mmCIF file of C-alpha atoms in Angstrom:
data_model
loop_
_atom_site.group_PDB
_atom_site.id
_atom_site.type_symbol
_atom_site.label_atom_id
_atom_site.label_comp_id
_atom_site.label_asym_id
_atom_site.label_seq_id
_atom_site.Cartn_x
_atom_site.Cartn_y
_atom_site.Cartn_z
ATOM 1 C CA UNK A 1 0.000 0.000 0.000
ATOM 2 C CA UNK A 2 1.506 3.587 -0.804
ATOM 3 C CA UNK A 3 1.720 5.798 1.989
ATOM 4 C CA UNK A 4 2.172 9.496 1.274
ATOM 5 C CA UNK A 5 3.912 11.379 3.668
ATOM 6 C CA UNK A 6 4.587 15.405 4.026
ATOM 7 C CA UNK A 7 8.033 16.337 5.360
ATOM 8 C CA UNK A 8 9.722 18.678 6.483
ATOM 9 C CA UNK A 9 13.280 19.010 7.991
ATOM 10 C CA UNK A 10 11.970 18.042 11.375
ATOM 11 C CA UNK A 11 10.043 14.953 10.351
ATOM 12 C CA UNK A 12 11.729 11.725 11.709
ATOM 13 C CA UNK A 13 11.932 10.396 8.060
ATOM 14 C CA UNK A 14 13.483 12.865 6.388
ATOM 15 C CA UNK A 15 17.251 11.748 6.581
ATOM 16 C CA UNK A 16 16.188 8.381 5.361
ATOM 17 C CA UNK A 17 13.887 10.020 2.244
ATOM 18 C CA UNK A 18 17.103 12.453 1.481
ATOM 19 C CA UNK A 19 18.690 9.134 1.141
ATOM 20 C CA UNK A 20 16.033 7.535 -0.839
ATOM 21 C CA UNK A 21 15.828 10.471 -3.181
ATOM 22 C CA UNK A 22 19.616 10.972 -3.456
ATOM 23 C CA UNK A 23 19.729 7.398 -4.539
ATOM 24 C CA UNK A 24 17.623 7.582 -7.761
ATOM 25 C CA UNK A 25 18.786 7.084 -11.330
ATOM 26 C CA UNK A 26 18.041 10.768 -12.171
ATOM 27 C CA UNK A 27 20.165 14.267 -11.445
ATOM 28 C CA UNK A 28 17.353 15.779 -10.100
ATOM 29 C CA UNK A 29 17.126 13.185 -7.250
ATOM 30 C CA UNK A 30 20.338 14.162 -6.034
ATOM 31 C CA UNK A 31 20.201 17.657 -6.255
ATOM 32 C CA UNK A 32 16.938 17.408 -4.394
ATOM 33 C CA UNK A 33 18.775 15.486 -1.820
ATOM 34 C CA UNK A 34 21.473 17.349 -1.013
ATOM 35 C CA UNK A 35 18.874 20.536 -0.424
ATOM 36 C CA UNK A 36 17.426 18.367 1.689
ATOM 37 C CA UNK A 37 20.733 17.525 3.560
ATOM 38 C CA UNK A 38 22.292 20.953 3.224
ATOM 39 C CA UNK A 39 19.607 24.433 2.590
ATOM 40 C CA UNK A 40 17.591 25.920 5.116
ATOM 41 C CA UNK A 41 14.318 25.543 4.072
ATOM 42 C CA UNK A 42 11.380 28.154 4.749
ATOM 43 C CA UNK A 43 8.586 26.963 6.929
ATOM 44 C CA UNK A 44 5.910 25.854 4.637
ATOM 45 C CA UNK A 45 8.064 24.162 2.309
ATOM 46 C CA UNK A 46 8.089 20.581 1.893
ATOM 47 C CA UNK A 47 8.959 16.970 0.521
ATOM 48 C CA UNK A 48 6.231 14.963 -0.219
ATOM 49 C CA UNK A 49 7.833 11.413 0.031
ATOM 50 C CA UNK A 50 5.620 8.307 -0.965
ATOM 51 C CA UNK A 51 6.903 4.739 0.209
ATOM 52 C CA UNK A 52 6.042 1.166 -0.340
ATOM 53 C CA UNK A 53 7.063 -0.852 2.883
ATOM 54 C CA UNK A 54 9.599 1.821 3.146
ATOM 55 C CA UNK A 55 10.651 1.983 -0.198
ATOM 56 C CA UNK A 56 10.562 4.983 -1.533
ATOM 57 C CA UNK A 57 7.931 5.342 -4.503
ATOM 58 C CA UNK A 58 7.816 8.622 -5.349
ATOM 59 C CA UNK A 59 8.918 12.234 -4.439
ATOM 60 C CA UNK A 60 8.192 15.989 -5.133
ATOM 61 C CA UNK A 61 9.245 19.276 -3.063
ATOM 62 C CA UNK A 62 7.084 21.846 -2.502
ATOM 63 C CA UNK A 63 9.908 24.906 -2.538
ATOM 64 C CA UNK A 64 10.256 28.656 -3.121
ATOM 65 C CA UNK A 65 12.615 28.031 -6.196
ATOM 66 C CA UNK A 66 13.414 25.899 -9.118
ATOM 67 C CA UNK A 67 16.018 25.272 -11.550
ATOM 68 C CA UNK A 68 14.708 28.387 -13.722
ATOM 69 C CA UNK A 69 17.050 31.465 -11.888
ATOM 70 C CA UNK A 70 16.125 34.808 -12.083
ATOM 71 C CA UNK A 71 12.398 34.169 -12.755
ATOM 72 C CA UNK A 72 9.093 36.547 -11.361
ATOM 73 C CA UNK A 73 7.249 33.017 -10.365
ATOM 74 C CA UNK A 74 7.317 31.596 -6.623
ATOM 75 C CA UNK A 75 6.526 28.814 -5.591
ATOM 76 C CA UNK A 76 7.323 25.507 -7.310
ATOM 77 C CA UNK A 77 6.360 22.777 -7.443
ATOM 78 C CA UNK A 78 9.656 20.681 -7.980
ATOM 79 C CA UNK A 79 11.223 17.794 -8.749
ATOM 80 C CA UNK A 80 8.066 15.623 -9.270
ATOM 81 C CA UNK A 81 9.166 11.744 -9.816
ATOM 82 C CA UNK A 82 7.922 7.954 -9.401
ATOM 83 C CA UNK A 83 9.724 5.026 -9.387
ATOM 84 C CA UNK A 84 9.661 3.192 -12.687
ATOM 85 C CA UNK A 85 8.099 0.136 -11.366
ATOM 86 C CA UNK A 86 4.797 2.221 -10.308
ATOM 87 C CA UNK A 87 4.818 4.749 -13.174
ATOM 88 C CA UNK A 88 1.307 4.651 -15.042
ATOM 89 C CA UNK A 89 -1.261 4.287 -11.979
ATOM 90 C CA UNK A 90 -1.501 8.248 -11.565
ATOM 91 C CA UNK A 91 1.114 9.022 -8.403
ATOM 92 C CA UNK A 92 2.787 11.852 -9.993
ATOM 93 C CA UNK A 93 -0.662 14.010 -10.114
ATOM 94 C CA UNK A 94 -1.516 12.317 -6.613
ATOM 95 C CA UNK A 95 2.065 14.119 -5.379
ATOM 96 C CA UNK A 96 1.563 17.136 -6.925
ATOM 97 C CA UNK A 97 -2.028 17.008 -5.218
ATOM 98 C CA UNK A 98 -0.102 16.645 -1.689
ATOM 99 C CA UNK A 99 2.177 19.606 -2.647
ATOM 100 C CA UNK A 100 -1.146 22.083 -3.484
ATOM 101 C CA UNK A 101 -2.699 20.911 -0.123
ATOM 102 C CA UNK A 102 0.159 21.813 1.521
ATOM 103 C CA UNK A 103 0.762 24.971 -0.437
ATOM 104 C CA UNK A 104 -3.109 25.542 0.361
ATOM 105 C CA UNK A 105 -2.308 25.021 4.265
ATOM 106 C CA UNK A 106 0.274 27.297 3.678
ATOM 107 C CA UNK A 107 -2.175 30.271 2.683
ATOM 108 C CA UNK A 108 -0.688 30.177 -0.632
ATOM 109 C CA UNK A 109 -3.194 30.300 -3.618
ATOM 110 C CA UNK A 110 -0.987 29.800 -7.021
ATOM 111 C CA UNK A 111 1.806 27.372 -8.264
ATOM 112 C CA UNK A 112 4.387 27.067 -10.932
ATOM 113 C CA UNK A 113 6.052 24.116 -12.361
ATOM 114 C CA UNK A 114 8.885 23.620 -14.646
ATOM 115 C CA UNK A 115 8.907 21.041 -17.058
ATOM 116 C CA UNK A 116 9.949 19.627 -20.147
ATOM 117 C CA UNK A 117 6.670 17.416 -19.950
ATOM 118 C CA UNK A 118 3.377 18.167 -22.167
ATOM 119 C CA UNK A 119 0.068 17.153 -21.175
ATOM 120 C CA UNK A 120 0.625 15.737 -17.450
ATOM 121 C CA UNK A 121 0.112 18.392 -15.506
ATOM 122 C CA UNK A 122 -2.692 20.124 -17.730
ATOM 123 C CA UNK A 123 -4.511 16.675 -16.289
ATOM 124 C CA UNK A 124 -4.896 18.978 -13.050
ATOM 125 C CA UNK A 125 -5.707 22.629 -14.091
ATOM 126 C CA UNK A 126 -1.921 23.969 -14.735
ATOM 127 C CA UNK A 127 -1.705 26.347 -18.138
ATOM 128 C CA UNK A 128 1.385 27.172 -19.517
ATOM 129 C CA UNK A 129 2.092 30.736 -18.658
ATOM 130 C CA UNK A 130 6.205 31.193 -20.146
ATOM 131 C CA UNK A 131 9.306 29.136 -20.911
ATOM 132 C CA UNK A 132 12.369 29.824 -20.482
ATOM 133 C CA UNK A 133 15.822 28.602 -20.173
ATOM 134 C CA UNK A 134 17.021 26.451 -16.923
ATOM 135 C CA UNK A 135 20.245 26.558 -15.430
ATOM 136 C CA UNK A 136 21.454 24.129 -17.779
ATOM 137 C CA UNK A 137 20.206 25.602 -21.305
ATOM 138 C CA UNK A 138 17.191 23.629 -21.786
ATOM 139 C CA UNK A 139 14.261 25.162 -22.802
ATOM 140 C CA UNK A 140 11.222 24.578 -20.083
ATOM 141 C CA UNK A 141 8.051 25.145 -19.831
ATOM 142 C CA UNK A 142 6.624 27.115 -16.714
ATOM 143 C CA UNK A 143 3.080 26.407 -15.819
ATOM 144 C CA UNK A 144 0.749 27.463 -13.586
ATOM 145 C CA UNK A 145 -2.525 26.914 -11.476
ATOM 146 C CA UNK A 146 -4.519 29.377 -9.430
ATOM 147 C CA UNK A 147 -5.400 27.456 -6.222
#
């Protein structure tokens, strides 16, 4: 069963999620991780870590930056991922979900999200709003959603 969990640097898990994340077979993981391990994060942001029996399933941050610099938009949702042997049963939108309620607990009432990705996040209300160039060249897509 998939447990969803919302952390934050405090949470008992979230050494063993850093590790989790930092352990994936994608750059992002890592990069996510060592935030995790190393930034001081602002109060209402978050991880939202899923698990399997402690395995970790899935991931996505809820943070006040992304890997777009020097951009108008705040906050992101970032770093949105699933393990390849769950991918297709709908977890990404169910962890970008957790990150709105959060975000909504937060008293915040928009989102952004960079991608590369068309068509999964339109599945929940986002509209691309800009794109622009991440920190690495690549062209991304920003999107957003009025919560």
């Amino acid at each position: 069963m998939i447990t969803y969990h919302l952390l934050t640097p405090q949470s008992s898990a979230w050494a063993t999620a850093a590790s989790q994340i930092g352990a994936i077979d994608w750059p992002a993981g890592g990069h996510l991780a060592k935030l995790m391990q190393t930034a001081t994060w602002q109060p209402w942001e978050r991880v939202v870590y899923a698990t399997d029996n402690g395995q970790l399933v899935g991931c996505c941050a809820l943070m006040a930056e992304d890997i777009v610099p020097d951009t108008p938009y705040s906050p992101f949702v970032s770093t949105v991922y699933v393990n390849p042997d769950y991918r297709g049963q709908g977890i990404s939108l169910r962890l970008v979900q957790e990150a709105e309620t959060a975000a909504q607990a937060a008293d915040i009432d928009k989102l952004y999200i960079v991608t590369r990705h068309v068509g999964l996040y339109e599945h929940l209300d986002y509209e691309l709003i800009d794109q622009r160039n991440d920190q690495f060249g690549r062209l991304n897509r920003i999107l957003y959603k009025q919560l």
